[in-house]
CSV table of C-alpha atoms in Angstrom, one decimal:
chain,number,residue,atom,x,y,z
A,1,UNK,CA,0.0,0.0,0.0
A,2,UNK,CA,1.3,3.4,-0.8
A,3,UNK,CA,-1.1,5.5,1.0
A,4,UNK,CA,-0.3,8.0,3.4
A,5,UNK,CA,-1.3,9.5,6.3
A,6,UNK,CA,-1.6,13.1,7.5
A,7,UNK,CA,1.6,12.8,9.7
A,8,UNK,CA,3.3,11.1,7.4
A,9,UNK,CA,2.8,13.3,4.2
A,10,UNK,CA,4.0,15.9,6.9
A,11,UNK,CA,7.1,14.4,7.9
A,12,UNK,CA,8.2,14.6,4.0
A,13,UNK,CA,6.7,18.0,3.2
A,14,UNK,CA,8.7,19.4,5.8
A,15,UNK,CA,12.0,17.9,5.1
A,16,UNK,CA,11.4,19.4,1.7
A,17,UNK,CA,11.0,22.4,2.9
A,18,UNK,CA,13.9,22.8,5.1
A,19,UNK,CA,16.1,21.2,2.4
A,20,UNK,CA,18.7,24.4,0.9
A,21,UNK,CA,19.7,23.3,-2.3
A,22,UNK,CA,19.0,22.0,-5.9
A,23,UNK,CA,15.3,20.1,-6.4
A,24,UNK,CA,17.7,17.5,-8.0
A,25,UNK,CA,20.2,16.8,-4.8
A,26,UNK,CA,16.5,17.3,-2.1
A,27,UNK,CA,15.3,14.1,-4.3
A,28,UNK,CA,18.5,12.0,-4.1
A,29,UNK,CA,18.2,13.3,-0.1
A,30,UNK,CA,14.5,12.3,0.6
A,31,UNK,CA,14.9,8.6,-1.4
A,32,UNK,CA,18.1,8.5,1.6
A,33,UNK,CA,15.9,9.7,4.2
A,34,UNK,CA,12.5,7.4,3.6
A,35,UNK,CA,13.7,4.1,2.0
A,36,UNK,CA,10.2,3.2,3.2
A,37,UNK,CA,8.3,5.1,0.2
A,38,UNK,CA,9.1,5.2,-3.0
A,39,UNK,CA,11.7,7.0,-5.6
A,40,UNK,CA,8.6,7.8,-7.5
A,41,UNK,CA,5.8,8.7,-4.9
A,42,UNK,CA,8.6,11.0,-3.7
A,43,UNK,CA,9.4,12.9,-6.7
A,44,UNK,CA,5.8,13.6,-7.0
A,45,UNK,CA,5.2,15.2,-3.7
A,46,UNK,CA,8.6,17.2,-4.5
A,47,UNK,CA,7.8,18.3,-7.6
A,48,UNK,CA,4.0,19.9,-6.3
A,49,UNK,CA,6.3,21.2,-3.4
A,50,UNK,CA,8.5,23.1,-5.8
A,51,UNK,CA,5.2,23.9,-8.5
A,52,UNK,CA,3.7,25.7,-4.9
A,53,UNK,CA,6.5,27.0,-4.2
A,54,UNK,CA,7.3,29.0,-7.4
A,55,UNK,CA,3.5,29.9,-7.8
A,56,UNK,CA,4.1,32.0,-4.4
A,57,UNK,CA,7.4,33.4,-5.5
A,58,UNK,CA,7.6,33.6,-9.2
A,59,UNK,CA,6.1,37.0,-9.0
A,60,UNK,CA,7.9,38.8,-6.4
A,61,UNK,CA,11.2,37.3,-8.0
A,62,UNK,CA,10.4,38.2,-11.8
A,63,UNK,CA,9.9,41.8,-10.7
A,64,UNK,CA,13.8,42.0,-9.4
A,65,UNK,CA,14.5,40.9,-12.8
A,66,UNK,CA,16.4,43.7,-13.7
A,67,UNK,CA,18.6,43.5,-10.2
A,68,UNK,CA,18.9,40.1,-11.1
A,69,UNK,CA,20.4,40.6,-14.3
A,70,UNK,CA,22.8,43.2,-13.0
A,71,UNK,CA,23.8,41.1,-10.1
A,72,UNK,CA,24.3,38.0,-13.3
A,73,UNK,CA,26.7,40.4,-14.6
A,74,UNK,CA,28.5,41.8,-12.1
A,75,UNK,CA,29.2,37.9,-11.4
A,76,UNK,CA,30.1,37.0,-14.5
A,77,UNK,CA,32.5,39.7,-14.7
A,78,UNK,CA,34.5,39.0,-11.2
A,79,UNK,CA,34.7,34.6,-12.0
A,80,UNK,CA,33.2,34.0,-15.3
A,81,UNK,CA,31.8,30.7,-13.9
A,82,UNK,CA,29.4,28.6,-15.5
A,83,UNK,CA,27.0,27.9,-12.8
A,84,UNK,CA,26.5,31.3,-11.1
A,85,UNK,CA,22.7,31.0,-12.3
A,86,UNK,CA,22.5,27.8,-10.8
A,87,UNK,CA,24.0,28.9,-7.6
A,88,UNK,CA,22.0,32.1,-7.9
A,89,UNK,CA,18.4,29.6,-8.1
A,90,UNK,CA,19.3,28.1,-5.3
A,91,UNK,CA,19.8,31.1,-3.4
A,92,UNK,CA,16.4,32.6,-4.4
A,93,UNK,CA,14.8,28.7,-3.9
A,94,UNK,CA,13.3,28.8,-7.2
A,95,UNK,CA,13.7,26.2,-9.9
A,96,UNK,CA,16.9,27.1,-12.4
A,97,UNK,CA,14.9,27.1,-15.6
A,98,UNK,CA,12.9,29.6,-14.0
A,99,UNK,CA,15.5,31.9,-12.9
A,100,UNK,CA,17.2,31.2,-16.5
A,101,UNK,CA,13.9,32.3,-18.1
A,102,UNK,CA,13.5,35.9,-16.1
A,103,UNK,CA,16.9,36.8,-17.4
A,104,UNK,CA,16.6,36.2,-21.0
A,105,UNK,CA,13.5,37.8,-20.9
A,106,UNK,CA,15.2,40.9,-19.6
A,107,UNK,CA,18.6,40.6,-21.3
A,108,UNK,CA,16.8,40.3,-24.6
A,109,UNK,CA,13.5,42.2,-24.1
A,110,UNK,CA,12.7,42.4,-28.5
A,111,UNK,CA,12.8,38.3,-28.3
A,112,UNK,CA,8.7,36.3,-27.8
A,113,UNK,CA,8.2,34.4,-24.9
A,114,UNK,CA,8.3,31.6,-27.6
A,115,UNK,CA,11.4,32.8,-28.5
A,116,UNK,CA,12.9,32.1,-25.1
A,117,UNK,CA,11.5,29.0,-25.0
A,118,UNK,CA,13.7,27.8,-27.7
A,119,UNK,CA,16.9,29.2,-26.3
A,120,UNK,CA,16.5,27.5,-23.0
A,121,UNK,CA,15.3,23.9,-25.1
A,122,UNK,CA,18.6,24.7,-27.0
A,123,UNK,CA,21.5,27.1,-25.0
A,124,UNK,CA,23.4,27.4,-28.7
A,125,UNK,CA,20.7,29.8,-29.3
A,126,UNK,CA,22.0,32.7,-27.0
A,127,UNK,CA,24.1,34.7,-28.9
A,128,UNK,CA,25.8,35.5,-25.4
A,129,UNK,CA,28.0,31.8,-25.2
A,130,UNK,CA,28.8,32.6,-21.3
A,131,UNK,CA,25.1,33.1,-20.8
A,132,UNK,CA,24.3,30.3,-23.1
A,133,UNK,CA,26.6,28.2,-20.9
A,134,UNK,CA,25.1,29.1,-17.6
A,135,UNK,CA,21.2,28.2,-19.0
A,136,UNK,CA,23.2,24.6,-20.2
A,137,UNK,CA,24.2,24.3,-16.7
A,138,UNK,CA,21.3,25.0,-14.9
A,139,UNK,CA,19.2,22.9,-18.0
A,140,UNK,CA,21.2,19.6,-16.9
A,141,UNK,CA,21.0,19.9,-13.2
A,142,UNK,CA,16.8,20.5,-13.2
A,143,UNK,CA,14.4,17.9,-12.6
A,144,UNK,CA,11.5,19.9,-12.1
A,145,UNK,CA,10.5,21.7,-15.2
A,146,UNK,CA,11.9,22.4,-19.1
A,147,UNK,CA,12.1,19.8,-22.2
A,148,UNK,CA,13.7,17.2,-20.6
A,149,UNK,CA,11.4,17.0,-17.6
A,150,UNK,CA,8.2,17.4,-19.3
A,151,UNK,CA,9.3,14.3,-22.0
A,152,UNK,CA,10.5,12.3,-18.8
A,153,UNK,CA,7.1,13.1,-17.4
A,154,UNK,CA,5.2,12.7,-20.7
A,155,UNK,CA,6.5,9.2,-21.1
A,156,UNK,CA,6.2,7.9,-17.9
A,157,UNK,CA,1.8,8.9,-17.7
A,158,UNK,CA,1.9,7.5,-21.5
A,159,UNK,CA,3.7,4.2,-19.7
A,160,UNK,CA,1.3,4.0,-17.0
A,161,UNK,CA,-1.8,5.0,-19.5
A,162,UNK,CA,-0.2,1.6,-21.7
A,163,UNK,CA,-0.1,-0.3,-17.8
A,164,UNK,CA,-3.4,0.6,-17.1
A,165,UNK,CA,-5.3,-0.7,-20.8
A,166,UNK,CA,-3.3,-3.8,-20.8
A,167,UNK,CA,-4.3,-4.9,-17.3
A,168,UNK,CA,-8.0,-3.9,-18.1
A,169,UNK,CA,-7.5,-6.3,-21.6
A,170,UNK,CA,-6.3,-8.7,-19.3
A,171,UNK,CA,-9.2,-9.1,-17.0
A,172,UNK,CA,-11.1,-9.0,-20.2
A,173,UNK,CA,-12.9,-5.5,-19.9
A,174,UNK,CA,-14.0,-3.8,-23.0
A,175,UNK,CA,-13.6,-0.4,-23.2
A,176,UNK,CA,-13.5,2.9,-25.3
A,177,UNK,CA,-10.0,4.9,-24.8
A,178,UNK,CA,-9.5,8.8,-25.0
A,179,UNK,CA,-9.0,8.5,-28.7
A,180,UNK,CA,-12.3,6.8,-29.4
A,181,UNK,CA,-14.1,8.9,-27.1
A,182,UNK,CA,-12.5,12.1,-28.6
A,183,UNK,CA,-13.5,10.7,-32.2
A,184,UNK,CA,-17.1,10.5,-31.2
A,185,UNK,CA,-17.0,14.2,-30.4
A,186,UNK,CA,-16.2,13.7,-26.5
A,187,UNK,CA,-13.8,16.9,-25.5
A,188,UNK,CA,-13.5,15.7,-21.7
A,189,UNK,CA,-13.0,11.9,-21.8
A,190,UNK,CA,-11.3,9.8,-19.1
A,191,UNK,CA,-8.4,7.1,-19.9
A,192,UNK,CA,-10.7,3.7,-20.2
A,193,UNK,CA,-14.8,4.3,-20.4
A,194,UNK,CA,-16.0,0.8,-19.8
A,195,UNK,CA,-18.4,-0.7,-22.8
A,196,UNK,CA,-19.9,-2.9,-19.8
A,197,UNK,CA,-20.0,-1.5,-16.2
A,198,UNK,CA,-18.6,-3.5,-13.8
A,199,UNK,CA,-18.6,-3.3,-10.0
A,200,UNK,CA,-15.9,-2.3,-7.3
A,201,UNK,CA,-16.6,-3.0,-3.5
A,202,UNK,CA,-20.6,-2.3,-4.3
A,203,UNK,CA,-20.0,0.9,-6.7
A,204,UNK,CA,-20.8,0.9,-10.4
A,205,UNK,CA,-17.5,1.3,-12.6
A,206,UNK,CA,-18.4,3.4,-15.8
A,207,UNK,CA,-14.6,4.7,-16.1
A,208,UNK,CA,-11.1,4.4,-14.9
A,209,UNK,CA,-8.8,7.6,-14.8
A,210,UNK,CA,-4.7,7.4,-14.8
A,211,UNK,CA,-2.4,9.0,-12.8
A,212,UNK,CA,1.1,8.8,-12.9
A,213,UNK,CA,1.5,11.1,-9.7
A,214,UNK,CA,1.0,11.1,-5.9
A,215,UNK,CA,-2.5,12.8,-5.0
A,216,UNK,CA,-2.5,15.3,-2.2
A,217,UNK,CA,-5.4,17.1,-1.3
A,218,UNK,CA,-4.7,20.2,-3.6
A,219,UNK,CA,-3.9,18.4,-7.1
A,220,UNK,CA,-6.8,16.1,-6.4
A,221,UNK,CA,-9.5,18.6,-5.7
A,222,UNK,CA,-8.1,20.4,-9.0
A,223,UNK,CA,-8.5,16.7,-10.7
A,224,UNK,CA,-12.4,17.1,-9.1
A,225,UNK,CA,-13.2,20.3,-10.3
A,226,UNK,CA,-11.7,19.9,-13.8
A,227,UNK,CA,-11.7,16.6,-15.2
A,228,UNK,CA,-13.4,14.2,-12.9
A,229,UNK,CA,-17.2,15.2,-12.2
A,230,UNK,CA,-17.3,16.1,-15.7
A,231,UNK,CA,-16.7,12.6,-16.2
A,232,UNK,CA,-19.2,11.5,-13.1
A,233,UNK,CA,-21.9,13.8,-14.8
A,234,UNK,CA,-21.7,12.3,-18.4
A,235,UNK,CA,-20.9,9.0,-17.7
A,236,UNK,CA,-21.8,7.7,-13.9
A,237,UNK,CA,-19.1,7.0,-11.2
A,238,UNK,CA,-15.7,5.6,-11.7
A,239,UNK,CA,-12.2,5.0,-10.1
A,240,UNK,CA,-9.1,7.0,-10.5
A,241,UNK,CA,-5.8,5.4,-9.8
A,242,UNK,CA,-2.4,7.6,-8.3
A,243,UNK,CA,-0.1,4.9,-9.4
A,244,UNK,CA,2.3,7.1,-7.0
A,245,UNK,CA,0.2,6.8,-4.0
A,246,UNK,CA,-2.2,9.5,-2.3
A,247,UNK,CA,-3.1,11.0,1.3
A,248,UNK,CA,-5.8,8.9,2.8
A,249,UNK,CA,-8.0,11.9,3.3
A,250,UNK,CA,-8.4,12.7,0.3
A,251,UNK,CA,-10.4,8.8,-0.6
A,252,UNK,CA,-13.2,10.3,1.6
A,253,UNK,CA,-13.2,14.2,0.7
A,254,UNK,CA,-16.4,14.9,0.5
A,255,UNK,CA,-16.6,16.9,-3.1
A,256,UNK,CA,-15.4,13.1,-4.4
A,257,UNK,CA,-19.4,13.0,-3.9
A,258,UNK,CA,-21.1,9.4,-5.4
A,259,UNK,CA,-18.8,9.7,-8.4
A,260,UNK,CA,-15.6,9.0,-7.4
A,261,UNK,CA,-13.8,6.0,-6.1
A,262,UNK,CA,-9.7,6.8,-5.2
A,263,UNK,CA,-7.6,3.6,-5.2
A,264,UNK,CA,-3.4,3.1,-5.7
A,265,UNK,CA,-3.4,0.1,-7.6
A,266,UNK,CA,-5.6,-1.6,-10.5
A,267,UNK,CA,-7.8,-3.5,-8.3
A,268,UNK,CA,-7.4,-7.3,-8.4
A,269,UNK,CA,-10.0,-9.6,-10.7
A,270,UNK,CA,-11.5,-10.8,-7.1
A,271,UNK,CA,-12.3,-6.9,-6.4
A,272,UNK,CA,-14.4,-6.3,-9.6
A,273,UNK,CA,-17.8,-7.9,-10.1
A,274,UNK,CA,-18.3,-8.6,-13.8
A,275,UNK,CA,-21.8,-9.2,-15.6
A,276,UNK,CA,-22.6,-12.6,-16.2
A,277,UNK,CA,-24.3,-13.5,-19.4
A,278,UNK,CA,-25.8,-16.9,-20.3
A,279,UNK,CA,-24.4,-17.6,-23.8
A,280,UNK,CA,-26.0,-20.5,-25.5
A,281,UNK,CA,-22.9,-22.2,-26.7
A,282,UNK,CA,-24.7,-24.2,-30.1
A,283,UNK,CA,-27.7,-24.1,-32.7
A,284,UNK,CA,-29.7,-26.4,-30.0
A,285,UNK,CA,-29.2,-24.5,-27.2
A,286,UNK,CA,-30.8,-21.8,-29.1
A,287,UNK,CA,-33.8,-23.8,-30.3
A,288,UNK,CA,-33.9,-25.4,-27.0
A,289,UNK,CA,-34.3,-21.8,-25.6
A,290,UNK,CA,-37.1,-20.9,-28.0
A,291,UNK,CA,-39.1,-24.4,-27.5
Protein backbone atom coordinates (compact mmCIF):
# COMPACT_ATOMS: atom_id res chain seq x y z
CA UNK A 1 0.00 0.00 0.00
CA UNK A 2 1.33 3.42 -0.76
CA UNK A 3 -1.06 5.48 1.02
CA UNK A 4 -0.34 8.04 3.36
CA UNK A 5 -1.27 9.47 6.30
CA UNK A 6 -1.57 13.07 7.45
CA UNK A 7 1.65 12.85 9.67
CA UNK A 8 3.35 11.09 7.40
CA UNK A 9 2.83 13.28 4.19
CA UNK A 10 4.03 15.87 6.86
CA UNK A 11 7.09 14.45 7.87
CA UNK A 12 8.20 14.55 4.02
CA UNK A 13 6.69 17.99 3.16
CA UNK A 14 8.71 19.39 5.81
CA UNK A 15 12.05 17.85 5.12
CA UNK A 16 11.43 19.36 1.66
CA UNK A 17 11.01 22.43 2.88
CA UNK A 18 13.86 22.80 5.08
CA UNK A 19 16.09 21.19 2.42
CA UNK A 20 18.66 24.37 0.88
CA UNK A 21 19.70 23.26 -2.31
CA UNK A 22 18.97 22.04 -5.93
CA UNK A 23 15.32 20.12 -6.44
CA UNK A 24 17.73 17.46 -8.02
CA UNK A 25 20.19 16.76 -4.83
CA UNK A 26 16.50 17.32 -2.13
CA UNK A 27 15.28 14.13 -4.32
CA UNK A 28 18.46 12.02 -4.06
CA UNK A 29 18.20 13.32 -0.09
CA UNK A 30 14.46 12.30 0.56
CA UNK A 31 14.95 8.60 -1.39
CA UNK A 32 18.13 8.45 1.60
CA UNK A 33 15.90 9.71 4.23
CA UNK A 34 12.55 7.41 3.56
CA UNK A 35 13.65 4.10 1.98
CA UNK A 36 10.20 3.22 3.15
CA UNK A 37 8.26 5.15 0.20
CA UNK A 38 9.11 5.18 -2.99
CA UNK A 39 11.65 7.03 -5.62
CA UNK A 40 8.57 7.83 -7.49
CA UNK A 41 5.82 8.73 -4.87
CA UNK A 42 8.56 10.99 -3.67
CA UNK A 43 9.39 12.87 -6.74
CA UNK A 44 5.81 13.58 -7.02
CA UNK A 45 5.24 15.15 -3.67
CA UNK A 46 8.57 17.16 -4.48
CA UNK A 47 7.84 18.34 -7.60
CA UNK A 48 4.04 19.87 -6.25
CA UNK A 49 6.32 21.17 -3.45
CA UNK A 50 8.45 23.06 -5.75
CA UNK A 51 5.19 23.87 -8.50
CA UNK A 52 3.73 25.73 -4.92
CA UNK A 53 6.48 26.96 -4.20
CA UNK A 54 7.33 28.97 -7.45
CA UNK A 55 3.51 29.94 -7.75
CA UNK A 56 4.06 32.00 -4.42
CA UNK A 57 7.40 33.38 -5.48
CA UNK A 58 7.58 33.60 -9.22
CA UNK A 59 6.11 36.96 -8.97
CA UNK A 60 7.94 38.80 -6.42
CA UNK A 61 11.22 37.34 -8.02
CA UNK A 62 10.36 38.18 -11.85
CA UNK A 63 9.88 41.83 -10.65
CA UNK A 64 13.79 41.98 -9.42
CA UNK A 65 14.50 40.90 -12.85
CA UNK A 66 16.42 43.67 -13.71
CA UNK A 67 18.56 43.49 -10.21
CA UNK A 68 18.86 40.08 -11.13
CA UNK A 69 20.43 40.61 -14.31
CA UNK A 70 22.78 43.21 -13.00
CA UNK A 71 23.84 41.10 -10.07
CA UNK A 72 24.26 38.04 -13.34
CA UNK A 73 26.73 40.41 -14.59
CA UNK A 74 28.47 41.82 -12.08
CA UNK A 75 29.18 37.94 -11.43
CA UNK A 76 30.15 36.99 -14.46
CA UNK A 77 32.46 39.66 -14.70
CA UNK A 78 34.49 39.03 -11.22
CA UNK A 79 34.71 34.56 -12.05
CA UNK A 80 33.21 34.03 -15.34
CA UNK A 81 31.84 30.74 -13.89
CA UNK A 82 29.38 28.63 -15.48
CA UNK A 83 26.98 27.92 -12.81
CA UNK A 84 26.52 31.27 -11.14
CA UNK A 85 22.68 31.00 -12.35
CA UNK A 86 22.54 27.76 -10.75
CA UNK A 87 23.98 28.92 -7.56
CA UNK A 88 21.97 32.09 -7.92
CA UNK A 89 18.38 29.62 -8.12
CA UNK A 90 19.28 28.05 -5.26
CA UNK A 91 19.78 31.08 -3.38
CA UNK A 92 16.35 32.58 -4.39
CA UNK A 93 14.82 28.74 -3.87
CA UNK A 94 13.31 28.83 -7.19
CA UNK A 95 13.67 26.21 -9.94
CA UNK A 96 16.89 27.15 -12.43
CA UNK A 97 14.94 27.12 -15.60
CA UNK A 98 12.89 29.58 -13.96
CA UNK A 99 15.52 31.95 -12.94
CA UNK A 100 17.19 31.25 -16.47
CA UNK A 101 13.94 32.26 -18.11
CA UNK A 102 13.48 35.89 -16.06
CA UNK A 103 16.89 36.76 -17.35
CA UNK A 104 16.60 36.16 -20.97
CA UNK A 105 13.49 37.85 -20.93
CA UNK A 106 15.16 40.91 -19.58
CA UNK A 107 18.65 40.62 -21.28
CA UNK A 108 16.82 40.31 -24.65
CA UNK A 109 13.53 42.21 -24.12
CA UNK A 110 12.67 42.40 -28.53
CA UNK A 111 12.77 38.29 -28.26
CA UNK A 112 8.67 36.34 -27.81
CA UNK A 113 8.23 34.40 -24.92
CA UNK A 114 8.27 31.63 -27.64
CA UNK A 115 11.44 32.75 -28.49
CA UNK A 116 12.87 32.13 -25.11
CA UNK A 117 11.54 29.01 -25.00
CA UNK A 118 13.69 27.83 -27.74
CA UNK A 119 16.91 29.20 -26.35
CA UNK A 120 16.53 27.55 -22.97
CA UNK A 121 15.30 23.94 -25.11
CA UNK A 122 18.64 24.74 -26.98
CA UNK A 123 21.50 27.10 -25.01
CA UNK A 124 23.35 27.38 -28.71
CA UNK A 125 20.74 29.85 -29.29
CA UNK A 126 21.99 32.67 -26.96
CA UNK A 127 24.14 34.73 -28.90
CA UNK A 128 25.81 35.49 -25.42
CA UNK A 129 27.98 31.76 -25.22
CA UNK A 130 28.83 32.60 -21.26
CA UNK A 131 25.06 33.13 -20.77
CA UNK A 132 24.34 30.35 -23.13
CA UNK A 133 26.59 28.18 -20.86
CA UNK A 134 25.09 29.13 -17.59
CA UNK A 135 21.16 28.20 -19.03
CA UNK A 136 23.22 24.59 -20.21
CA UNK A 137 24.19 24.33 -16.73
CA UNK A 138 21.27 25.00 -14.87
CA UNK A 139 19.16 22.88 -18.00
CA UNK A 140 21.19 19.63 -16.90
CA UNK A 141 20.99 19.87 -13.23
CA UNK A 142 16.84 20.48 -13.21
CA UNK A 143 14.36 17.92 -12.58
CA UNK A 144 11.50 19.85 -12.14
CA UNK A 145 10.45 21.70 -15.15
CA UNK A 146 11.90 22.38 -19.06
CA UNK A 147 12.14 19.82 -22.22
CA UNK A 148 13.65 17.19 -20.59
CA UNK A 149 11.41 17.02 -17.55
CA UNK A 150 8.20 17.36 -19.32
CA UNK A 151 9.34 14.34 -22.04
CA UNK A 152 10.51 12.34 -18.77
CA UNK A 153 7.13 13.12 -17.35
CA UNK A 154 5.15 12.67 -20.68
CA UNK A 155 6.47 9.25 -21.07
CA UNK A 156 6.19 7.89 -17.88
CA UNK A 157 1.83 8.85 -17.65
CA UNK A 158 1.93 7.49 -21.53
CA UNK A 159 3.74 4.22 -19.68
CA UNK A 160 1.34 4.01 -17.05
CA UNK A 161 -1.76 4.96 -19.48
CA UNK A 162 -0.23 1.58 -21.66
CA UNK A 163 -0.06 -0.34 -17.83
CA UNK A 164 -3.44 0.58 -17.10
CA UNK A 165 -5.28 -0.68 -20.77
CA UNK A 166 -3.30 -3.83 -20.77
CA UNK A 167 -4.34 -4.86 -17.32
CA UNK A 168 -8.01 -3.92 -18.13
CA UNK A 169 -7.47 -6.28 -21.56
CA UNK A 170 -6.29 -8.69 -19.27
CA UNK A 171 -9.25 -9.09 -17.01
CA UNK A 172 -11.14 -9.01 -20.19
CA UNK A 173 -12.90 -5.53 -19.92
CA UNK A 174 -14.01 -3.78 -23.04
CA UNK A 175 -13.57 -0.45 -23.23
CA UNK A 176 -13.51 2.93 -25.31
CA UNK A 177 -9.98 4.94 -24.76
CA UNK A 178 -9.46 8.77 -24.97
CA UNK A 179 -9.02 8.52 -28.70
CA UNK A 180 -12.30 6.83 -29.43
CA UNK A 181 -14.12 8.91 -27.13
CA UNK A 182 -12.52 12.11 -28.57
CA UNK A 183 -13.47 10.73 -32.23
CA UNK A 184 -17.15 10.46 -31.21
CA UNK A 185 -16.99 14.21 -30.36
CA UNK A 186 -16.25 13.73 -26.48
CA UNK A 187 -13.78 16.93 -25.48
CA UNK A 188 -13.46 15.72 -21.74
CA UNK A 189 -12.95 11.89 -21.76
CA UNK A 190 -11.31 9.76 -19.05
CA UNK A 191 -8.39 7.13 -19.92
CA UNK A 192 -10.67 3.74 -20.23
CA UNK A 193 -14.75 4.29 -20.45
CA UNK A 194 -15.97 0.77 -19.83
CA UNK A 195 -18.40 -0.68 -22.81
CA UNK A 196 -19.93 -2.87 -19.83
CA UNK A 197 -20.01 -1.48 -16.21
CA UNK A 198 -18.58 -3.45 -13.85
CA UNK A 199 -18.57 -3.30 -9.95
CA UNK A 200 -15.92 -2.32 -7.31
CA UNK A 201 -16.63 -3.00 -3.50
CA UNK A 202 -20.57 -2.26 -4.31
CA UNK A 203 -20.02 0.91 -6.74
CA UNK A 204 -20.83 0.87 -10.37
CA UNK A 205 -17.48 1.30 -12.63
CA UNK A 206 -18.36 3.39 -15.76
CA UNK A 207 -14.56 4.68 -16.06
CA UNK A 208 -11.07 4.44 -14.86
CA UNK A 209 -8.76 7.61 -14.85
CA UNK A 210 -4.74 7.35 -14.78
CA UNK A 211 -2.44 8.99 -12.83
CA UNK A 212 1.15 8.83 -12.88
CA UNK A 213 1.47 11.12 -9.72
CA UNK A 214 1.00 11.09 -5.90
CA UNK A 215 -2.51 12.80 -5.05
CA UNK A 216 -2.51 15.32 -2.16
CA UNK A 217 -5.42 17.13 -1.29
CA UNK A 218 -4.66 20.17 -3.65
CA UNK A 219 -3.91 18.40 -7.05
CA UNK A 220 -6.79 16.09 -6.40
CA UNK A 221 -9.52 18.63 -5.67
CA UNK A 222 -8.12 20.36 -9.00
CA UNK A 223 -8.51 16.65 -10.74
CA UNK A 224 -12.38 17.05 -9.06
CA UNK A 225 -13.25 20.27 -10.31
CA UNK A 226 -11.68 19.91 -13.84
CA UNK A 227 -11.73 16.61 -15.23
CA UNK A 228 -13.39 14.24 -12.90
CA UNK A 229 -17.15 15.24 -12.16
CA UNK A 230 -17.34 16.12 -15.70
CA UNK A 231 -16.67 12.56 -16.23
CA UNK A 232 -19.18 11.49 -13.13
CA UNK A 233 -21.92 13.84 -14.80
CA UNK A 234 -21.72 12.29 -18.35
CA UNK A 235 -20.87 8.99 -17.71
CA UNK A 236 -21.80 7.71 -13.92
CA UNK A 237 -19.10 7.03 -11.21
CA UNK A 238 -15.66 5.58 -11.74
CA UNK A 239 -12.19 5.02 -10.09
CA UNK A 240 -9.14 6.99 -10.46
CA UNK A 241 -5.84 5.44 -9.77
CA UNK A 242 -2.44 7.58 -8.34
CA UNK A 243 -0.13 4.88 -9.42
CA UNK A 244 2.33 7.11 -6.96
CA UNK A 245 0.15 6.83 -3.96
CA UNK A 246 -2.17 9.48 -2.28
CA UNK A 247 -3.14 10.96 1.26
CA UNK A 248 -5.79 8.91 2.79
CA UNK A 249 -7.99 11.95 3.31
CA UNK A 250 -8.37 12.70 0.29
CA UNK A 251 -10.36 8.83 -0.63
CA UNK A 252 -13.17 10.34 1.58
CA UNK A 253 -13.20 14.23 0.70
CA UNK A 254 -16.36 14.95 0.49
CA UNK A 255 -16.63 16.94 -3.11
CA UNK A 256 -15.42 13.05 -4.43
CA UNK A 257 -19.43 13.00 -3.89
CA UNK A 258 -21.11 9.43 -5.44
CA UNK A 259 -18.80 9.68 -8.44
CA UNK A 260 -15.60 8.97 -7.42
CA UNK A 261 -13.83 6.05 -6.12
CA UNK A 262 -9.73 6.80 -5.20
CA UNK A 263 -7.55 3.63 -5.21
CA UNK A 264 -3.41 3.15 -5.75
CA UNK A 265 -3.38 0.06 -7.63
CA UNK A 266 -5.62 -1.64 -10.54
CA UNK A 267 -7.78 -3.55 -8.33
CA UNK A 268 -7.44 -7.29 -8.44
CA UNK A 269 -10.00 -9.58 -10.74
CA UNK A 270 -11.47 -10.81 -7.07
CA UNK A 271 -12.27 -6.89 -6.41
CA UNK A 272 -14.41 -6.28 -9.60
CA UNK A 273 -17.77 -7.94 -10.11
CA UNK A 274 -18.28 -8.59 -13.82
CA UNK A 275 -21.81 -9.15 -15.55
CA UNK A 276 -22.60 -12.57 -16.24
CA UNK A 277 -24.30 -13.49 -19.36
CA UNK A 278 -25.78 -16.88 -20.33
CA UNK A 279 -24.43 -17.60 -23.80
CA UNK A 280 -25.95 -20.51 -25.49
CA UNK A 281 -22.87 -22.25 -26.73
CA UNK A 282 -24.69 -24.24 -30.07
CA UNK A 283 -27.75 -24.10 -32.68
CA UNK A 284 -29.71 -26.38 -29.98
CA UNK A 285 -29.25 -24.54 -27.16
CA UNK A 286 -30.75 -21.82 -29.09
CA UNK A 287 -33.84 -23.83 -30.29
CA UNK A 288 -33.89 -25.42 -26.98
CA UNK A 289 -34.31 -21.78 -25.56
CA UNK A 290 -37.06 -20.91 -28.00
CA UNK A 291 -39.09 -24.39 -27.46
Amino acid sequence: MVILNYDQYSEIQQFIHKFKGLSIDCNRELVKKFPQHSPEMLGSILSREVQHRLKQSHGKVSARGEDLLADYNRKVKSTGELNILLRMSVSLRIPPLSLCRIILLRKYSDKTRPEISDMIKNPDLIPDSVLGANVSYCLYNENMEGPITDTIRRCIGEEYEVKLKKMARDLGMVFYDEGDLRRTGYDKTPDLKLAIPCMYKGRVVNWIESKASFGDMDSHLKYVRDQLMSYGNRFGSGIVIYWFGYLDMIADCAENGDYVTVVDRFPGPDEFEFLKFNIPETCNDILDGVS
